[in-house]
GROMACS .gro file of C-alpha atoms in nm:
model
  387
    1UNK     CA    1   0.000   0.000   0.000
    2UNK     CA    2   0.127   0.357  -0.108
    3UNK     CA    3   0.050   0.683   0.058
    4UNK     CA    4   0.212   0.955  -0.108
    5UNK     CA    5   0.092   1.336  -0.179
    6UNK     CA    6  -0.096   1.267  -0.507
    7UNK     CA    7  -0.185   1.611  -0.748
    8UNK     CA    8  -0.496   1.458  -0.972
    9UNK     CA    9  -0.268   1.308  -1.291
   10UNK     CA   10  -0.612   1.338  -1.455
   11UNK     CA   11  -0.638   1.693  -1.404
   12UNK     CA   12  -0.249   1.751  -1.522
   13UNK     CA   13  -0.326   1.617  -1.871
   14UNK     CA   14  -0.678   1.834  -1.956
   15UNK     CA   15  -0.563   2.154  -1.722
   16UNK     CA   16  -0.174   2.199  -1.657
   17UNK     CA   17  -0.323   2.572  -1.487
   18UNK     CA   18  -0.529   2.395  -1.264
   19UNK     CA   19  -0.254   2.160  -1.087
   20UNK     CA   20  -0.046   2.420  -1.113
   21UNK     CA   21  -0.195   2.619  -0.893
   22UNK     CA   22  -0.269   2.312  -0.684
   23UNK     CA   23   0.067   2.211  -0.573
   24UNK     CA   24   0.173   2.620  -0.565
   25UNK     CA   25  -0.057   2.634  -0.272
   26UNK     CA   26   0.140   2.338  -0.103
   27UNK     CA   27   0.478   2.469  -0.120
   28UNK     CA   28   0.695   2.485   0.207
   29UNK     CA   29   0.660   2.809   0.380
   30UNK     CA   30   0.948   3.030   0.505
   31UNK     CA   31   0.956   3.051   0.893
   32UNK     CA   32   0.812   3.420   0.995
   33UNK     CA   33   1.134   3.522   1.185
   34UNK     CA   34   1.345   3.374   0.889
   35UNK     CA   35   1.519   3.680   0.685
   36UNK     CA   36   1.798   3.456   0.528
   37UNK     CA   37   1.548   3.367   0.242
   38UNK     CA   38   1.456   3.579  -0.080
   39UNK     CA   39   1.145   3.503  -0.215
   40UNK     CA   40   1.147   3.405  -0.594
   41UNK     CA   41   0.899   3.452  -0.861
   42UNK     CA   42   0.688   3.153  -0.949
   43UNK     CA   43   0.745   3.005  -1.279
   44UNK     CA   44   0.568   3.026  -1.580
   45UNK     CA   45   0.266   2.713  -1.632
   46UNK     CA   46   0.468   2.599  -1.918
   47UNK     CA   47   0.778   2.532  -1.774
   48UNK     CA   48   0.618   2.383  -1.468
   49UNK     CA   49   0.385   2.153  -1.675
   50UNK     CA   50   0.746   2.036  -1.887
   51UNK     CA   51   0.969   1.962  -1.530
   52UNK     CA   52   0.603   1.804  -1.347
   53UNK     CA   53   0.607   1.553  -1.668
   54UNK     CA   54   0.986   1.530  -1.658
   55UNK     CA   55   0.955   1.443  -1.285
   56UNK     CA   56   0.676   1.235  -1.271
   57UNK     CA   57   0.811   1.030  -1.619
   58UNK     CA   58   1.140   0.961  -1.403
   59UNK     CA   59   0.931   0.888  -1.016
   60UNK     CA   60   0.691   0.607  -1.212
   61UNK     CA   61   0.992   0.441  -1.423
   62UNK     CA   62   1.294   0.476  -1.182
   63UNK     CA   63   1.133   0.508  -0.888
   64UNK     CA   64   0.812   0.350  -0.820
   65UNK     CA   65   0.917   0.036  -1.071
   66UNK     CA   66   1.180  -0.042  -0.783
   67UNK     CA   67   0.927  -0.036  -0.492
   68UNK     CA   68   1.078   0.265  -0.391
   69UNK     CA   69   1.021   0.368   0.029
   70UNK     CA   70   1.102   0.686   0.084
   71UNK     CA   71   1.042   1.091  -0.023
   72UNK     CA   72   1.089   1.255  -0.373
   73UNK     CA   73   1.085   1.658  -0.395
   74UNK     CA   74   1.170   1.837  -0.739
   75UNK     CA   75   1.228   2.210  -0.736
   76UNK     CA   76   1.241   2.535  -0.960
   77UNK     CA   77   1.354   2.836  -0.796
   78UNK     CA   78   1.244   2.726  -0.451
   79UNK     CA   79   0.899   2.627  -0.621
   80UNK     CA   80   0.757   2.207  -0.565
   81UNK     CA   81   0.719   2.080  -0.900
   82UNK     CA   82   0.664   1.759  -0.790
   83UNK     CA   83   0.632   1.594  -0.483
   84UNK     CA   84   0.536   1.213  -0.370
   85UNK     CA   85   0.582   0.996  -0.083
   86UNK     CA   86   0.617   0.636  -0.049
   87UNK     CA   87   0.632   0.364   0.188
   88UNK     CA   88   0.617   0.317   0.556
   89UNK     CA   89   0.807   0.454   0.810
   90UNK     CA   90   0.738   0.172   1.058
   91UNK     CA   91   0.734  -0.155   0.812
   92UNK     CA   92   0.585  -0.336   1.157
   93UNK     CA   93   0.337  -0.065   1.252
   94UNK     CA   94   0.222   0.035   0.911
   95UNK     CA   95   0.256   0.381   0.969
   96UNK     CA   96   0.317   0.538   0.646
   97UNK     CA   97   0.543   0.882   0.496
   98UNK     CA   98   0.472   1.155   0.464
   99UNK     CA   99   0.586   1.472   0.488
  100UNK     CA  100   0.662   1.552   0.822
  101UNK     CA  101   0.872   1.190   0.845
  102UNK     CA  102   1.241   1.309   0.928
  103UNK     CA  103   1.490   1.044   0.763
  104UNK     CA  104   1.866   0.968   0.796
  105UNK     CA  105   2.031   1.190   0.528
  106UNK     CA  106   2.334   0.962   0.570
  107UNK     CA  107   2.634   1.183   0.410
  108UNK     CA  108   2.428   1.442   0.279
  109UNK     CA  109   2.408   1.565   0.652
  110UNK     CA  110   2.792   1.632   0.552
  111UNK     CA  111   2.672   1.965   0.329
  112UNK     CA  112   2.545   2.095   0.712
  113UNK     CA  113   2.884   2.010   0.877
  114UNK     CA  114   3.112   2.175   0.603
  115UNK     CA  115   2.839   2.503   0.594
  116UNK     CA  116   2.889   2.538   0.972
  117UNK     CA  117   3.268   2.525   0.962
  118UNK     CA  118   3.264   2.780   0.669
  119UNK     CA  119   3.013   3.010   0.885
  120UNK     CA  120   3.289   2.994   1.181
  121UNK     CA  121   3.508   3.093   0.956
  122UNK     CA  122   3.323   3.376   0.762
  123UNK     CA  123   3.302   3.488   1.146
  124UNK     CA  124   3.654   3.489   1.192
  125UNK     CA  125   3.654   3.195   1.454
  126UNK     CA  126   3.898   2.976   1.324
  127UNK     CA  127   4.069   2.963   0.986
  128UNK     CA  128   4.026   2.665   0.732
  129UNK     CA  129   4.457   2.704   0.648
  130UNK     CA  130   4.538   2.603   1.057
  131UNK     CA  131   4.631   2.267   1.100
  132UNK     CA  132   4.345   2.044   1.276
  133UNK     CA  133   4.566   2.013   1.579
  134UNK     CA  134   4.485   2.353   1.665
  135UNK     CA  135   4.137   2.289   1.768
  136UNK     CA  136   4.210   1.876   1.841
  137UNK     CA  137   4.441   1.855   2.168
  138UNK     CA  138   4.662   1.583   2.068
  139UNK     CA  139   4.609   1.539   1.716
  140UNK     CA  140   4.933   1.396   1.593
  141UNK     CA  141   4.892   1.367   1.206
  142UNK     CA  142   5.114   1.688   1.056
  143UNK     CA  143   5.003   1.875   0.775
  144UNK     CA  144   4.604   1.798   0.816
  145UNK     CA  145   4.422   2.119   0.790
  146UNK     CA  146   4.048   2.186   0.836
  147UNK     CA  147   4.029   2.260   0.463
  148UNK     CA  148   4.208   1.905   0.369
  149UNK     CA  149   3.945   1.760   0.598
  150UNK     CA  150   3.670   1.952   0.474
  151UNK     CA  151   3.773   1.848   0.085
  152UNK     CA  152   3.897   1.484   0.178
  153UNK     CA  153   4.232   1.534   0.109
  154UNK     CA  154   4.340   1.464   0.428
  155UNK     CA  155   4.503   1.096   0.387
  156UNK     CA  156   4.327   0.968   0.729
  157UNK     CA  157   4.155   0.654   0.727
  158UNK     CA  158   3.833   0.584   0.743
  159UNK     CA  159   3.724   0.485   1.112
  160UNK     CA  160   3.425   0.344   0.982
  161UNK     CA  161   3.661   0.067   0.864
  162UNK     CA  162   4.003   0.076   1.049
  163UNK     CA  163   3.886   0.106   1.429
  164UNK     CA  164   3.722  -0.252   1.390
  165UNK     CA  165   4.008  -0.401   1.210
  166UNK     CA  166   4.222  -0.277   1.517
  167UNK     CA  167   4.007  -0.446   1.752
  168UNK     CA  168   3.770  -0.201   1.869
  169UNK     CA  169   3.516  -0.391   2.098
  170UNK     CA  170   3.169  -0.377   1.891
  171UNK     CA  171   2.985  -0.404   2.220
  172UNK     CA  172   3.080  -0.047   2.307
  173UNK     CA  173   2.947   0.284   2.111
  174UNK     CA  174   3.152   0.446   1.936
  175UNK     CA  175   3.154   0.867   1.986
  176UNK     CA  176   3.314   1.141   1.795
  177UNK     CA  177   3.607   1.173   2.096
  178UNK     CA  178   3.678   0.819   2.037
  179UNK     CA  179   3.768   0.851   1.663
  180UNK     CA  180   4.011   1.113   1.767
  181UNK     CA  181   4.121   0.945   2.025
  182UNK     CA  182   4.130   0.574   1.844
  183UNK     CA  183   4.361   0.803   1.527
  184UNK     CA  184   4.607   0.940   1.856
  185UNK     CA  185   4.648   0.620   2.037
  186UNK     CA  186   4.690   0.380   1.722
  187UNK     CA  187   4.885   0.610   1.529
  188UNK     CA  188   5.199   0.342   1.453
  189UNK     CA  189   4.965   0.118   1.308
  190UNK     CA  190   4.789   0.286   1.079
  191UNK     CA  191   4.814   0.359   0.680
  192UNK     CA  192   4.810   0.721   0.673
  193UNK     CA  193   4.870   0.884   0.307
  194UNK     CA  194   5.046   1.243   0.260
  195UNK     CA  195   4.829   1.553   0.327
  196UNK     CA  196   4.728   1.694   0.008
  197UNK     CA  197   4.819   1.449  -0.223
  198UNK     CA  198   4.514   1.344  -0.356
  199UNK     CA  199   4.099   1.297  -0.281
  200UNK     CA  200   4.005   1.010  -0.069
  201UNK     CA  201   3.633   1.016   0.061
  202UNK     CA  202   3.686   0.917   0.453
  203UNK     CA  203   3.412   0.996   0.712
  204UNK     CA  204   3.681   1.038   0.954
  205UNK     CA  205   3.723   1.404   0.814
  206UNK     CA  206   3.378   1.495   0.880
  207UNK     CA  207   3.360   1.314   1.257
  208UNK     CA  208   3.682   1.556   1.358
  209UNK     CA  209   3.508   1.863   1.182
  210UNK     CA  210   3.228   1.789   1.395
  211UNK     CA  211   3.454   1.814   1.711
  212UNK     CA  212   3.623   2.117   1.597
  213UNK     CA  213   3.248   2.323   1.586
  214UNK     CA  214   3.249   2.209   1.962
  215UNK     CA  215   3.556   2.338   2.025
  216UNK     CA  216   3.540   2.661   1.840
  217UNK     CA  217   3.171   2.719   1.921
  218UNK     CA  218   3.143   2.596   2.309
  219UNK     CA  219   2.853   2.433   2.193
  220UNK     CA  220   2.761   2.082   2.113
  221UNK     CA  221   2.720   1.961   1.757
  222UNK     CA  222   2.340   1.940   1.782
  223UNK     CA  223   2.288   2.235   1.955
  224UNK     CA  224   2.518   2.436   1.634
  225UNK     CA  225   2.363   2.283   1.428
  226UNK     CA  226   1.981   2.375   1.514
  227UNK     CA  227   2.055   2.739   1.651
  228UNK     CA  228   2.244   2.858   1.327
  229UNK     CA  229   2.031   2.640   1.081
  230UNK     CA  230   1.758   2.466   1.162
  231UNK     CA  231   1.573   2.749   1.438
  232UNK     CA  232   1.653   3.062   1.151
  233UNK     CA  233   1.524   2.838   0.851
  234UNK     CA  234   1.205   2.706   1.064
  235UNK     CA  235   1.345   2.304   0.930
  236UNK     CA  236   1.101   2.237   1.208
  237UNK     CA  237   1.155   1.826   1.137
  238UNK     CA  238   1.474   1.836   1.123
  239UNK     CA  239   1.718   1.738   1.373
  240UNK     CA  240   2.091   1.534   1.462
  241UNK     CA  241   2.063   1.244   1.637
  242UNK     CA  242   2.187   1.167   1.989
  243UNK     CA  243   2.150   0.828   2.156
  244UNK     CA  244   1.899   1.041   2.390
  245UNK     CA  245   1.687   1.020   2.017
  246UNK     CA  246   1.646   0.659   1.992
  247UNK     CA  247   1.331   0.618   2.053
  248UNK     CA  248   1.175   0.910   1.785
  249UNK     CA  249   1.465   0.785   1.533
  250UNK     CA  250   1.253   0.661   1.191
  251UNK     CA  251   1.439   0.292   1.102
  252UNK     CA  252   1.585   0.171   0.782
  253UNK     CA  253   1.520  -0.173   0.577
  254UNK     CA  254   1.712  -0.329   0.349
  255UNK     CA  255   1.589  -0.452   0.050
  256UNK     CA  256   1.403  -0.778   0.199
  257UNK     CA  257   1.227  -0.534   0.439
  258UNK     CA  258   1.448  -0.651   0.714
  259UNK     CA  259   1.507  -0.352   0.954
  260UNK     CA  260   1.845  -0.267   0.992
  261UNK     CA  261   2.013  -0.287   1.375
  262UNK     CA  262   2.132  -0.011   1.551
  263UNK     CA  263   2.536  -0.045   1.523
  264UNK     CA  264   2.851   0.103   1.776
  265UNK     CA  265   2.892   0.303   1.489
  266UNK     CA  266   2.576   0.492   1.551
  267UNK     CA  267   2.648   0.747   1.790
  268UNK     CA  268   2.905   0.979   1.593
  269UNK     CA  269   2.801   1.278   1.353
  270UNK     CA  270   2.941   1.528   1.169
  271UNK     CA  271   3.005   1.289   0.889
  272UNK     CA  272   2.624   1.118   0.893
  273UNK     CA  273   2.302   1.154   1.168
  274UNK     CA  274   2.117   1.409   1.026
  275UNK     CA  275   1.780   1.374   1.013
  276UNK     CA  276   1.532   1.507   0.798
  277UNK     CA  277   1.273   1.589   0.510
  278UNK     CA  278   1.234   1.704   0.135
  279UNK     CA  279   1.092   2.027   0.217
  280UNK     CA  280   1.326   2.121   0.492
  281UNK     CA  281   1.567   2.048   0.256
  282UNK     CA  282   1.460   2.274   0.009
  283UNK     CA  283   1.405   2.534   0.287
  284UNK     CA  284   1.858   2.452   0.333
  285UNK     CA  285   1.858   2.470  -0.072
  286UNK     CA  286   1.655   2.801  -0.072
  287UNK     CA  287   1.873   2.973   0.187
  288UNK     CA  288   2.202   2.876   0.023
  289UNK     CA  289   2.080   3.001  -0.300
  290UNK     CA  290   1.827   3.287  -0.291
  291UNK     CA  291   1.920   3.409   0.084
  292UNK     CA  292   2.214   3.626   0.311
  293UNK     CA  293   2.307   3.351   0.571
  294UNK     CA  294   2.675   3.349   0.345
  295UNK     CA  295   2.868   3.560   0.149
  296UNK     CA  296   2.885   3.501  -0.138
  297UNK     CA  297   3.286   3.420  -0.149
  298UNK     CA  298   3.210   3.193   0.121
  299UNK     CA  299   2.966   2.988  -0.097
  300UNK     CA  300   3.218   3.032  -0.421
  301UNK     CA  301   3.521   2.872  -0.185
  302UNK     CA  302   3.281   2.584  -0.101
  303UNK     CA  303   3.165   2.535  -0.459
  304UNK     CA  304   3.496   2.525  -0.607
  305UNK     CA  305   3.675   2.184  -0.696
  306UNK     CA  306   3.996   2.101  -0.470
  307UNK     CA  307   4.054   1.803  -0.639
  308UNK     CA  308   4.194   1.736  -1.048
  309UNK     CA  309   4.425   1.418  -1.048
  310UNK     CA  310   4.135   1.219  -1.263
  311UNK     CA  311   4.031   1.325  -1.554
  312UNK     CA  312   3.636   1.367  -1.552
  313UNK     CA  313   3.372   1.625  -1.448
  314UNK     CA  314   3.326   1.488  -1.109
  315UNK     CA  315   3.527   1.720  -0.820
  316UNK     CA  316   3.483   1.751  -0.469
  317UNK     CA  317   3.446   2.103  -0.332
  318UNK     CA  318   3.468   2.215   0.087
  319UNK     CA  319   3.117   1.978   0.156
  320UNK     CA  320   2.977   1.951  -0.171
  321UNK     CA  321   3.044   1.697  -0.485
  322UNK     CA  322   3.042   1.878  -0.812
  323UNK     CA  323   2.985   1.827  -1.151
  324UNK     CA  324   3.211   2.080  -1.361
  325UNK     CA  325   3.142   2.068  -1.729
  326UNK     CA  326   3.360   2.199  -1.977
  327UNK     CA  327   3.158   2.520  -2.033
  328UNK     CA  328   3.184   2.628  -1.641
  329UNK     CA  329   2.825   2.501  -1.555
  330UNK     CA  330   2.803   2.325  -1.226
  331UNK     CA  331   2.583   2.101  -1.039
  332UNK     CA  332   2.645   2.102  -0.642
  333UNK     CA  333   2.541   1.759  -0.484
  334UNK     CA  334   2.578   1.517  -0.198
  335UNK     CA  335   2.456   1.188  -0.218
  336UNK     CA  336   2.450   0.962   0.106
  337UNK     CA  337   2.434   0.562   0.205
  338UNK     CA  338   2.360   0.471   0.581
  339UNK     CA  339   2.197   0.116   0.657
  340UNK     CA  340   1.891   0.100   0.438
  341UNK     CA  341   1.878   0.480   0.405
  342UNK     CA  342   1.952   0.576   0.033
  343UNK     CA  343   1.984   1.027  -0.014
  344UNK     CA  344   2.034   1.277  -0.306
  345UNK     CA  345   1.985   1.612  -0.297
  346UNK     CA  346   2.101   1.761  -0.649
  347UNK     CA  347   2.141   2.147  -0.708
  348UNK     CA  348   2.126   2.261  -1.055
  349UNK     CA  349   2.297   2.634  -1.002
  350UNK     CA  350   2.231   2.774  -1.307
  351UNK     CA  351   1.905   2.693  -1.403
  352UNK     CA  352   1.759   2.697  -0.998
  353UNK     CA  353   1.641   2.330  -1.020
  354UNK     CA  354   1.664   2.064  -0.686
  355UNK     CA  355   1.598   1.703  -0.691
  356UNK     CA  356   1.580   1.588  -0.350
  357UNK     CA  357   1.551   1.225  -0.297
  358UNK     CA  358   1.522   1.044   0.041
  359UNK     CA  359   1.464   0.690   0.079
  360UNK     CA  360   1.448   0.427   0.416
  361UNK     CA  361   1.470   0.108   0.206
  362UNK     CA  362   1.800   0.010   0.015
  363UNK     CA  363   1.769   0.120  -0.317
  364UNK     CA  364   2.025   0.206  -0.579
  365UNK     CA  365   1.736   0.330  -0.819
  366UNK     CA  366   1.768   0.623  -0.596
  367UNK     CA  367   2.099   0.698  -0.736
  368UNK     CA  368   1.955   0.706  -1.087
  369UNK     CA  369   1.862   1.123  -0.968
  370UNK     CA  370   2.154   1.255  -1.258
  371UNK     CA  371   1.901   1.127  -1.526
  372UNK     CA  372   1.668   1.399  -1.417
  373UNK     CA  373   1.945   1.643  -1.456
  374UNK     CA  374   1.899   1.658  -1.868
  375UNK     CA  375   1.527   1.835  -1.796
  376UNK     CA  376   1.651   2.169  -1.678
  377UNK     CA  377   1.918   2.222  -1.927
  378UNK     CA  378   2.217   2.072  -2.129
  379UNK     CA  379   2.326   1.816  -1.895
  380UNK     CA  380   2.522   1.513  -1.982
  381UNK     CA  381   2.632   1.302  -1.646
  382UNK     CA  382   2.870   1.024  -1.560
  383UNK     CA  383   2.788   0.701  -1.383
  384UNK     CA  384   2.795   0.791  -1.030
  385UNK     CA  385   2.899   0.655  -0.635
  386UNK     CA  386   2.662   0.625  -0.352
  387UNK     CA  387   2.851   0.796  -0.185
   0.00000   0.00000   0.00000
C-alpha cells in the first residue's frame, strides 16, 4: 500500500493551470522570523507543466518500478514541481510517509557540517589554512588542515573501517572523541597517506570537523547545528541524532524489508546523523541560493573543486560533490548511504532546479537522480557513487 501526496494526474493532462496552482498552494513556507530567504517569482505554467512531466516520467519508471520507500521533492527556484511519498516509516506498525517523516540523510548531513565550519570561519573563529591540531588537543597527524578535511584530502583513514580491524570492541558505542582518540592512540599502526596528495572520501574528516564546531563554538554539535540552521530556517523536522533520540529515530530496511540494527557506529556525527525531510531540505537549498546567511565568497570557496588528479567532471568542493562541465556550468550535490537509508539532494545552479531524494529502504534506483538532470538544461552526467 502507497501513501504519497498525489496532485490529480487526470487533471495535469486536460488543465496543466489547474494543478499548477494546486501544488503552488502546497509549497513549504518560510519561517516568519526567517530573513535569510529571498522570495522568488513563481514560474511560468509551461515550464512547470514540462519539469512536473519530466519528474513524474522519471518517479513512475525509476522510482516506483523499484518499490521505492522513501520521499521525492523536485524544485524550480524554490517552487515544488513535484512531490510524492512512499512507503512506511514503521514496516511493523504500518505507519506510512509523509511529509513531516524526518529520515537519515546519511552523508548528505555532511553539506550541514562543512556550511557550519565555513560560517565559523566567515566569522573569523577559526581559519580553514590552521592545521586540525589547533582545535584537536593531541592530534598527531602533521600537515592535516580543516580545509584538507573539509575536501577529503586529508590521507586519514576511514574509522568506519580501520577502528574494527584494530580491535575495537563492537559491544561499546563508538563517539566522535573516540575517533580522535582511536587516530592518537593507534597512530603506529595505521596507513596514513600524505596531506594533500590526492581525494580520498573518509568519514573520519567529517567526525573531527564535527569536534572542531564544539571546540570553536562551546557548543555541542546538535545544539550548532539547530541554533544557526535549523531554528533561523524554521526546518522544524529536522534534527541530529543523539543516543537520547532513539526512541523518535525513523528505522531503515534493506531490500528484503528486514530492519536494519542499531550499530557502535551509531552514535558519531558530523560525517552522517542528520535527520530530515524534502521540504526542509529545500528550505537549506533556498537559503544557500536565494538568501544572506553566506557571502557570497564563502559559498564560491565551497563550490569550487579542490581536487583534479582524474580526468572527468566529477570534483569535490569544501562539503559539496560537483559536476564541472567543460563550459563552467556546475551542479552542487551530496549523495549519502547509511543502513537502508539511500539520499540525493542535487542542485542545478544555473538553471535553480533541486531534486531531493530520500529513501528508508536500500535502493540504488535512488541513485539514478543525474538522469533527471537533462530536464533543466544541457546536462550530460557520468555514472555515479553512492557515496
Amino acid at each position: 500500500m502507497k501513501n504519497f501526496i498525489f496532485y490529480t494526474l487526470l487533471i495535469s493532462f486536460f488543465a496543466p493551470g489547474c494543478y499548477y496552482s494546486t501544488i503552488k498552494k502546497n509549497k513549504p513556507a518560510a519561517s516568519p522570523a526567517n530573513d535569510s530567504v529571498v522570495h522568488q517569482p513563481a514560474i511560468s505554467e509551461a515550464e512547470f507543466k514540462r519539469y512536473y512531466n519530466a519528474s513524474e516520467q522519471f518517479y513512475e519508471h525509476i522510482l516506483e518500478r523499484s518499490q521505492f520507500s522513501g520521499e521525492f521533492l523536485v524544485a524550480k527556484k524554490g517552487e515544488i514541481i513535484f512531490e510524492r511519498y512512499a512507503g512506511y516509516s514503521n514496516i511493523s506498525t504500518k505507519d506510512s510517509l509523509n511529509a513531516n517523516s524526518a529520515l537519515h540523510l546519511a552523508s548528505v548531513s555532511k553539506t550541514f557540517t562543512a556550511m557550519a565550519v565555513l560560517k565559523l570561519w566567515e566569522e573569523g573563529k577559526l581559519s580553514i589554512s590552521d592545521e586540525a591540531s589547533v582545535y584537536l588537543p593531541g592530534f598527531p597527524y602533521e600537515g592535516v588542515t580543516v580545509k584538507t578535511l573539509l575536501n577529503h584530502r586529508s590521507g586519514l583513514p576511514n574509522y568506519v573501517h580501520v577502528m574494527e580491524q584494530l580491535g575495537w570492541n563492537r559491544k561499546k558505542i563508538v563517539y566522535n572523541a573516540d575517533v580522535l582518540q582511536f587516530l592518537v592512540t593507534n597512530k603506529s599502526k595505521l596507513q596514513v597517506a600524505r596531506p594533500n596528495r590526492s581525494f580520498h572520501y573518509c568519514n573520519t574528516n567529517y567526525a573531527l570537523l564535527a569536534l572542531i564546531i564544539e571546540k570553536v563554538s562551546g557548543l555541542p554539535y546538535p545544539q550548532f547545528i539547530y541554533e544557526n540552521f535549523f531554528a533561523p530556517l524554521g526546518m522544524t523536522n529536522s534534527y541530529v541524532f543523539t543516543m537520547s533520540d532513539s526512541l523518535k529515530a525513523l528505522p531503515s530496511y534493506n531490500y528484503k524489508n528486514k530492519q536494519e540494527a542499531f550499530t557502535f557506529l551509531d552514535a558519531v556525527y558530523g560525517d552522517k546523523n542528520i535527520y530530515s525531510t524534502v521540504r526542509d531540505l529545500l528550505k537549506w537549498e533556498t537559503a544557500l541560493s536565494y538568501g544572506n546567511m553566506f557571502k557570497q565568497s564563502t559559498l564560491d570557496s565551497a563550490y569550487a573543486g579542490y581536487s583534479y588528479e582524474k580526468k572527468g567532471i566529477k570534483n569535490y568542493g569544501l562539503g559539496w560533490r560537483m559536476l564541472e562541465y567543460p563550459n563552467e556550468e556546475k551542479i552542487i550535490y551530496h549523495n549519502g548511504w547509511w543502513h537502508g537509508n539511500n539520499t540525493v539532494f542535487a542542485r542545478i545552479i544555473k538553471d535553480s532546479a533541486t531534486i531531493i531524494i530520500l529513501g528508508n529502504k536500500y535502493n540504488r534506483n535512488i541513485y539514478q537522480a543525474k538522469k533527471l538532470f537533462p530536464a533543466f538544461g544541457d546536462y550530460a552526467t557520468e555514472e555515479d557513487t553512492e557515496e
